[in-house]
Amino acid sequence: MYEFIDLKQTIQYNYRRNTDIVFPVNSPEKNKYSLFYGFPLISVMGDIDFSNLTDSSEILNNNDISLSNGITGYLLLLCKTGKFNKLAEYKTLIDTKLSNISDVCIRNGLSGIGLAYILIYKQLKDETFLKTAIFIEKKIRELILIKNELNNNIAEGNLGLIDGLAGISYFYTSLYECTSNNKYLEISNTIISIIVSQRKKLFKGSLIPIKRDSNILSPYISHGAAGLIKVIIQYLKHSQEKSCYEDVLLSLLDGIDTKFVSNPSYFYGLSGIGDTFIDAYNYFKEGTYLEKAYEIFKSLQLFKVKFDGHYYYPGEDLMNLGLDFEKGLSGILYFYSKLQKTIDQKY
């Protein structure tokens, strides 16, 4: 399976031809430093050194400090690619603006910033990042608890990984991994149980709605069952009671095993579901899930478009060809690379 090589070449071709390709036409955002939409992840997936393209003054003047579209996402990418010289400067700028943030989700809120700090702490063992993540947790707790009970209006009722409750749970379990403080794992469990209580049974398996008490069900990573599966798997790695959610997990995995998928994207489509099946394979050590991921890879070939000798995939709306991670080619390439690595390790 060498599809991922072709897709890397597509990214490299567009980079050489016109760097403006980092502004995906299927994106509402035009920030070239955006983690979800801009050139950092596109460059990483295409094996391109993006450091020469950076304009530090432009980044520092960005008022957005979010993970998805702001300074935090760029800070995380610098760290993951071994570029440490401006980490302290960017962190200081982010920290000065934390008090203004009331959003608690991963995309634009505190959970995303906290999660980035945890990932950086795990890599560098810099205690300042962990201390700030703990401070962020306290702020999140102030925003989501009313008299020690979870506020029903958290994230406007969204249940998903990127814009809702599931993402907050993911942050709490990640913080537990660094601190071994059971309080964080308990809060994560409480949030998961609330999401699971909204689950709807299907003729095969189950799914979750995109919002509390909604009838719109989703199998996807961003706002549906695939994202919750990732959160539950992360939680179960640390829980002493494996049986508490494993039946739910199996039911959700049946639910996302659907033949009807609207697009090939990572956050909102088929490649994200395939990635989730790889996670299930790694957790359960059950080959059936890896087979399902490979079947999704084969199905994705039906979406492939050849243009000027290079291969592309349409975005979430199937109307445009973008290279971004959230809706476009880079997210699909991430799934392909992960699948290839998993298959190589097995065989």
Coordinates of N, CA and C in Angstrom, one line a residue, residues 149-288:
E149 N -21.9 19.8 40.4 CA -22.6 19.0 39.3 C -22.2 19.6 38.0
L150 N -22.1 18.8 37.0 CA -21.8 19.3 35.6 C -22.9 20.1 35.1
N151 N -22.6 21.3 34.6 CA -23.5 22.2 33.9 C -24.1 21.6 32.7
N152 N -25.4 21.5 32.5 CA -26.0 20.8 31.4 C -25.8 21.6 30.1
N153 N -25.4 22.9 30.2 CA -25.2 23.7 29.0 C -23.7 23.8 28.6
I154 N -22.9 23.0 29.1 CA -21.5 23.0 28.7 C -21.4 22.8 27.2
A155 N -20.6 23.7 26.6 CA -20.3 23.6 25.1 C -21.6 23.6 24.3
E156 N -22.6 24.3 24.9 CA -24.0 24.4 24.2 C -24.6 23.1 23.9
G157 N -24.3 22.1 24.8 CA -24.8 20.8 24.6 C -24.1 19.9 23.7
N158 N -23.0 20.3 23.0 CA -22.3 19.5 22.1 C -21.6 18.4 22.9
L159 N -21.6 17.2 22.3 CA -21.1 16.0 22.9 C -19.7 15.6 22.3
G160 N -19.3 16.2 21.2 CA -18.2 15.6 20.4 C -16.8 15.9 20.9
L161 N -15.8 15.3 20.3 CA -14.4 15.4 20.7 C -13.9 16.7 20.4
I162 N -14.1 17.3 19.3 CA -13.5 18.6 18.9 C -14.2 19.8 19.5
D163 N -15.5 19.8 19.6 CA -16.3 21.0 20.0 C -17.2 20.7 21.2
G164 N -17.0 19.6 21.9 CA -17.9 19.2 23.0 C -17.3 18.5 24.2
L165 N -18.2 17.8 24.9 CA -17.8 17.2 26.2 C -16.7 16.1 26.0
A166 N -16.8 15.3 24.9 CA -15.8 14.3 24.8 C -14.4 14.8 24.8
G167 N -14.2 16.0 24.2 CA -12.8 16.6 24.2 C -12.4 17.0 25.6
I168 N -13.3 17.5 26.4 CA -13.0 17.8 27.8 C -12.6 16.6 28.6
S169 N -13.3 15.5 28.4 CA -12.9 14.2 29.0 C -11.5 13.8 28.6
Y170 N -11.2 13.9 27.3 CA -9.9 13.6 26.8 C -8.8 14.4 27.5
F171 N -9.0 15.6 27.7 CA -8.1 16.5 28.4 C -7.9 16.0 29.8
Y172 N -9.0 15.6 30.5 CA -8.8 15.2 31.9 C -8.1 13.9 32.0
T173 N -8.3 13.0 31.1 CA -7.6 11.7 31.2 C -6.1 11.9 30.9
S174 N -5.8 12.8 29.9 CA -4.4 13.2 29.6 C -3.7 13.8 30.8
L175 N -4.4 14.6 31.5 CA -3.8 15.3 32.7 C -3.6 14.2 33.8
Y176 N -4.5 13.2 33.9 CA -4.2 12.1 34.9 C -3.0 11.4 34.5
E177 N -2.7 11.2 33.2 CA -1.5 10.4 32.8 C -0.2 11.1 33.3
C178 N -0.3 12.4 33.5 CA 0.9 13.1 33.9 C 1.0 13.3 35.4
T179 N -0.1 13.2 36.1 CA -0.1 13.5 37.5 C -0.5 12.3 38.4
S180 N -1.2 11.3 37.8 CA -1.7 10.2 38.6 C -2.7 10.6 39.7
N181 N -3.3 11.8 39.5 CA -4.3 12.3 40.4 C -5.6 11.7 40.0
N182 N -6.2 10.9 40.9 CA -7.4 10.2 40.5 C -8.6 11.1 40.3
K183 N -8.5 12.3 40.9 CA -9.6 13.3 40.7 C -9.8 13.6 39.3
Y184 N -8.8 13.7 38.5 CA -8.9 13.9 37.1 C -9.6 12.8 36.3
L185 N -9.2 11.6 36.7 CA -9.8 10.4 36.1 C -11.3 10.3 36.4
E186 N -11.6 10.6 37.6 CA -13.0 10.6 38.1 C -13.9 11.6 37.3
I187 N -13.3 12.8 37.1 CA -14.1 13.8 36.3 C -14.2 13.3 34.8
S188 N -13.2 12.7 34.3 CA -13.3 12.2 32.9 C -14.4 11.1 32.9
N189 N -14.4 10.2 33.8 CA -15.4 9.2 33.9 C -16.8 9.8 34.0
T190 N -17.0 10.8 34.8 CA -18.3 11.4 34.9 C -18.8 12.0 33.6
I191 N -17.9 12.6 32.9 CA -18.2 13.2 31.6 C -18.6 12.1 30.6
I192 N -17.8 11.1 30.5 CA -18.1 9.9 29.6 C -19.4 9.4 29.9
S193 N -19.7 9.2 31.2 CA -21.0 8.6 31.5 C -22.2 9.4 31.0
I194 N -22.0 10.7 31.1 CA -23.1 11.6 30.6 C -23.3 11.5 29.1
I195 N -22.2 11.4 28.4 CA -22.3 11.2 26.9 C -22.9 9.9 26.6
V196 N -22.4 8.9 27.3 CA -23.0 7.5 27.0 C -24.5 7.4 27.3
S197 N -24.9 8.2 28.2 CA -26.4 8.2 28.5 C -27.2 8.7 27.4
Q198 N -26.6 9.4 26.5 CA -27.3 10.0 25.3 C -27.3 9.0 24.1
R199 N -26.6 7.9 24.3 CA -26.4 7.0 23.1 C -27.8 6.4 22.6
K200 N -27.9 6.3 21.3 CA -29.1 5.7 20.7 C -28.7 4.4 20.0
K201 N -29.5 3.4 20.3 CA -29.3 2.1 19.7 C -29.8 2.0 18.3
L202 N -29.1 1.3 17.4 CA -29.5 1.2 16.0 C -29.8 -0.3 15.8
F203 N -30.1 -0.7 14.5 CA -30.3 -2.1 14.2 C -29.0 -2.8 14.4
K204 N -27.9 -2.1 14.2 CA -26.6 -2.7 14.5 C -25.8 -1.7 15.3
G205 N -25.5 -2.0 16.5 CA -24.7 -1.1 17.4 C -25.4 0.1 17.8
S206 N -24.7 1.2 18.1 CA -25.2 2.4 18.6 C -24.4 3.6 18.2
L207 N -24.9 4.8 18.2 CA -24.2 6.0 17.9 C -24.6 7.1 19.0
I208 N -23.9 8.2 19.0 CA -24.3 9.3 19.9 C -24.8 10.5 19.0
P209 N -25.7 11.3 19.6 CA -26.1 12.5 18.8 C -25.1 13.5 18.9
I210 N -25.2 14.5 18.0 CA -24.2 15.6 18.0 C -24.4 16.5 19.2
K211 N -25.6 16.6 19.7 CA -25.9 17.4 20.9 C -26.8 16.6 21.8
R212 N -26.9 17.1 23.0 CA -27.8 16.5 24.0 C -29.2 16.5 23.4
D213 N -29.9 15.4 23.6 CA -31.4 15.3 23.2 C -31.6 15.6 21.8
S214 N -30.6 15.5 20.9 CA -30.8 15.6 19.5 C -31.1 14.3 18.8
N215 N -31.8 14.3 17.7 CA -32.0 13.1 17.0 C -31.0 12.9 15.8
I216 N -30.1 13.8 15.7 CA -29.1 13.8 14.6 C -27.9 13.0 15.1
L217 N -27.7 11.8 14.6 CA -26.6 10.9 15.1 C -25.4 11.0 14.1
S218 N -24.2 10.8 14.7 CA -23.0 10.9 13.9 C -22.0 9.8 14.2
P219 N -21.4 9.2 13.2 CA -20.4 8.2 13.4 C -18.9 8.8 13.4
Y220 N -18.8 10.1 13.2 CA -17.5 10.7 12.9 C -16.7 11.1 14.1
I221 N -15.4 11.5 13.8 CA -14.5 11.8 14.9 C -14.9 13.2 15.5
S222 N -15.2 14.2 14.7 CA -15.3 15.5 15.3 C -16.5 15.6 16.2
H223 N -17.7 15.1 15.9 CA -18.9 15.3 16.7 C -19.7 14.0 16.8
G224 N -19.0 12.9 16.8 CA -19.8 11.6 16.8 C -19.1 10.5 17.6
A225 N -19.6 9.3 17.2 CA -19.2 8.1 18.0 C -17.7 7.8 17.8
A226 N -17.1 8.0 16.7 CA -15.7 7.7 16.5 C -14.8 8.5 17.5
G227 N -15.2 9.8 17.7 CA -14.4 10.6 18.7 C -14.6 10.0 20.1
L228 N -15.8 9.6 20.4 CA -16.1 9.1 21.8 C -15.3 7.8 21.9
I229 N -15.2 6.9 20.9 CA -14.5 5.7 21.0 C -13.0 6.0 21.4
K230 N -12.4 7.0 20.8 CA -11.1 7.3 21.1 C -10.9 7.8 22.6
V231 N -11.9 8.5 23.0 CA -11.9 9.0 24.4 C -12.1 7.8 25.4
I232 N -13.0 6.9 25.1 CA -13.2 5.7 26.0 C -11.9 4.8 26.0
I233 N -11.3 4.6 24.8 CA -10.1 3.8 24.8 C -9.0 4.4 25.7
Q234 N -8.9 5.7 25.5 CA -7.8 6.4 26.4 C -8.2 6.2 27.8
Y235 N -9.4 6.3 28.2 CA -9.8 6.2 29.6 C -9.6 4.8 30.1
L236 N -10.0 3.8 29.3 CA -9.9 2.4 29.8 C -8.5 1.9 30.0
K237 N -7.5 2.6 29.4 CA -6.1 2.2 29.6 C -5.7 2.5 31.0
H238 N -6.4 3.3 31.7 CA -6.1 3.7 33.1 C -7.1 3.2 34.1
S239 N -8.3 2.8 33.7 CA -9.3 2.4 34.6 C -9.1 1.0 35.1
Q240 N -9.4 0.8 36.4 CA -9.3 -0.6 37.0 C -10.5 -1.4 36.6
E241 N -11.6 -0.8 36.2 CA -12.8 -1.5 35.8 C -13.0 -1.5 34.3
K242 N -12.3 -2.5 33.6 CA -12.3 -2.5 32.2 C -13.8 -2.8 31.6
S243 N -14.5 -3.5 32.4 CA -15.9 -3.9 31.9 C -16.9 -2.7 31.9
C244 N -16.5 -1.6 32.6 CA -17.5 -0.6 32.7 C -17.9 0.1 31.4
Y245 N -17.0 0.1 30.4 CA -17.3 0.7 29.2 C -17.0 -0.2 28.0
E246 N -16.5 -1.4 28.2 CA -16.1 -2.2 27.0 C -17.3 -2.6 26.2
D247 N -18.4 -2.9 26.8 CA -19.6 -3.3 26.1 C -20.1 -2.1 25.3
V248 N -20.1 -0.9 25.9 CA -20.4 0.3 25.1 C -19.5 0.5 23.9
L249 N -18.2 0.3 24.2 CA -17.2 0.4 23.1 C -17.5 -0.5 21.9
L250 N -17.8 -1.7 22.2 CA -18.1 -2.7 21.2 C -19.4 -2.3 20.4
S251 N -20.4 -1.8 21.1 CA -21.6 -1.3 20.5 C -21.3 -0.1 19.6
L252 N -20.5 0.8 20.0 CA -20.2 2.0 19.2 C -19.4 1.6 18.0
L253 N -18.5 0.7 18.1 CA -17.7 0.2 17.0 C -18.6 -0.5 16.0
D254 N -19.6 -1.2 16.4 CA -20.6 -1.7 15.4 C -21.4 -0.5 14.8
G255 N -21.6 0.5 15.5 CA -22.4 1.6 15.0 C -21.7 2.4 13.9
I256 N -20.3 2.6 14.1 CA -19.6 3.3 13.1 C -19.2 2.5 11.9
D257 N -19.5 1.2 11.9 CA -19.2 0.3 10.8 C -20.3 0.4 9.8
T258 N -20.4 1.6 9.2 CA -21.5 1.9 8.3 C -21.1 2.0 6.8
K259 N -22.0 1.6 6.0 CA -21.7 1.7 4.5 C -22.0 3.1 3.9
F260 N -22.7 3.9 4.7 CA -23.1 5.2 4.2 C -22.2 6.2 4.9
V261 N -21.3 6.8 4.1 CA -20.4 7.9 4.6 C -20.4 9.0 3.6
S262 N -20.5 10.2 4.0 CA -20.7 11.3 3.1 C -19.4 11.8 2.4
N263 N -18.3 11.6 3.0 CA -17.0 12.2 2.4 C -15.8 11.5 3.0
P264 N -14.6 11.7 2.4 CA -13.4 11.0 2.8 C -12.6 11.6 3.9
S265 N -13.0 12.8 4.4 CA -12.2 13.6 5.3 C -11.9 12.9 6.7
Y266 N -11.0 13.5 7.4 CA -10.6 12.9 8.7 C -11.5 13.2 9.8
F267 N -11.8 14.5 10.0 CA -12.7 14.9 11.1 C -14.2 14.5 10.9
Y268 N -14.6 14.6 9.6 CA -16.0 14.5 9.3 C -16.4 13.3 8.4
G269 N -15.5 12.4 8.2 CA -15.7 11.4 7.2 C -15.0 10.1 7.4
L270 N -14.8 9.4 6.3 CA -14.4 8.0 6.3 C -13.0 7.7 6.9
S271 N -12.0 8.6 6.6 CA -10.7 8.3 7.0 C -10.6 8.3 8.6
G272 N -11.4 9.2 9.2 CA -11.4 9.3 10.6 C -12.0 8.0 11.3
I273 N -13.0 7.5 10.6 CA -13.6 6.2 11.1 C -12.5 5.1 10.9
G274 N -11.8 5.1 9.8 CA -10.8 4.1 9.6 C -9.7 4.2 10.7
D275 N -9.3 5.4 11.0 CA -8.3 5.6 12.1 C -8.8 5.1 13.4
T276 N -10.1 5.2 13.7 CA -10.6 4.7 14.9 C -10.6 3.2 15.0
F277 N -10.9 2.6 13.9 CA -10.8 1.1 13.8 C -9.3 0.6 14.1
I278 N -8.3 1.4 13.7 CA -7.0 1.0 14.0 C -6.8 1.1 15.5
D279 N -7.3 2.2 16.2 CA -7.2 2.3 17.6 C -7.9 1.1 18.3
A280 N -9.0 0.7 17.8 CA -9.7 -0.5 18.3 C -8.9 -1.8 18.2
Y281 N -8.3 -1.9 17.0 CA -7.4 -3.1 16.8 C -6.2 -3.1 17.8
N282 N -5.6 -1.9 18.1 CA -4.5 -1.8 19.0 C -4.9 -2.1 20.4
Y283 N -6.2 -1.7 20.8 CA -6.7 -2.0 22.1 C -7.1 -3.4 22.3
F284 N -8.0 -3.9 21.5 CA -8.5 -5.3 21.6 C -7.6 -6.4 21.1
K285 N -6.6 -6.0 20.2 CA -5.8 -7.0 19.5 C -6.6 -8.0 18.7
E286 N -7.7 -7.4 18.1 CA -8.6 -8.2 17.3 C -8.4 -7.8 15.9
G287 N -8.0 -8.8 15.0 CA -7.6 -8.5 13.7 C -8.8 -8.0 12.8
T288 N -10.0 -8.3 13.2 CA -11.2 -7.9 12.5 C -11.2 -6.3 12.3

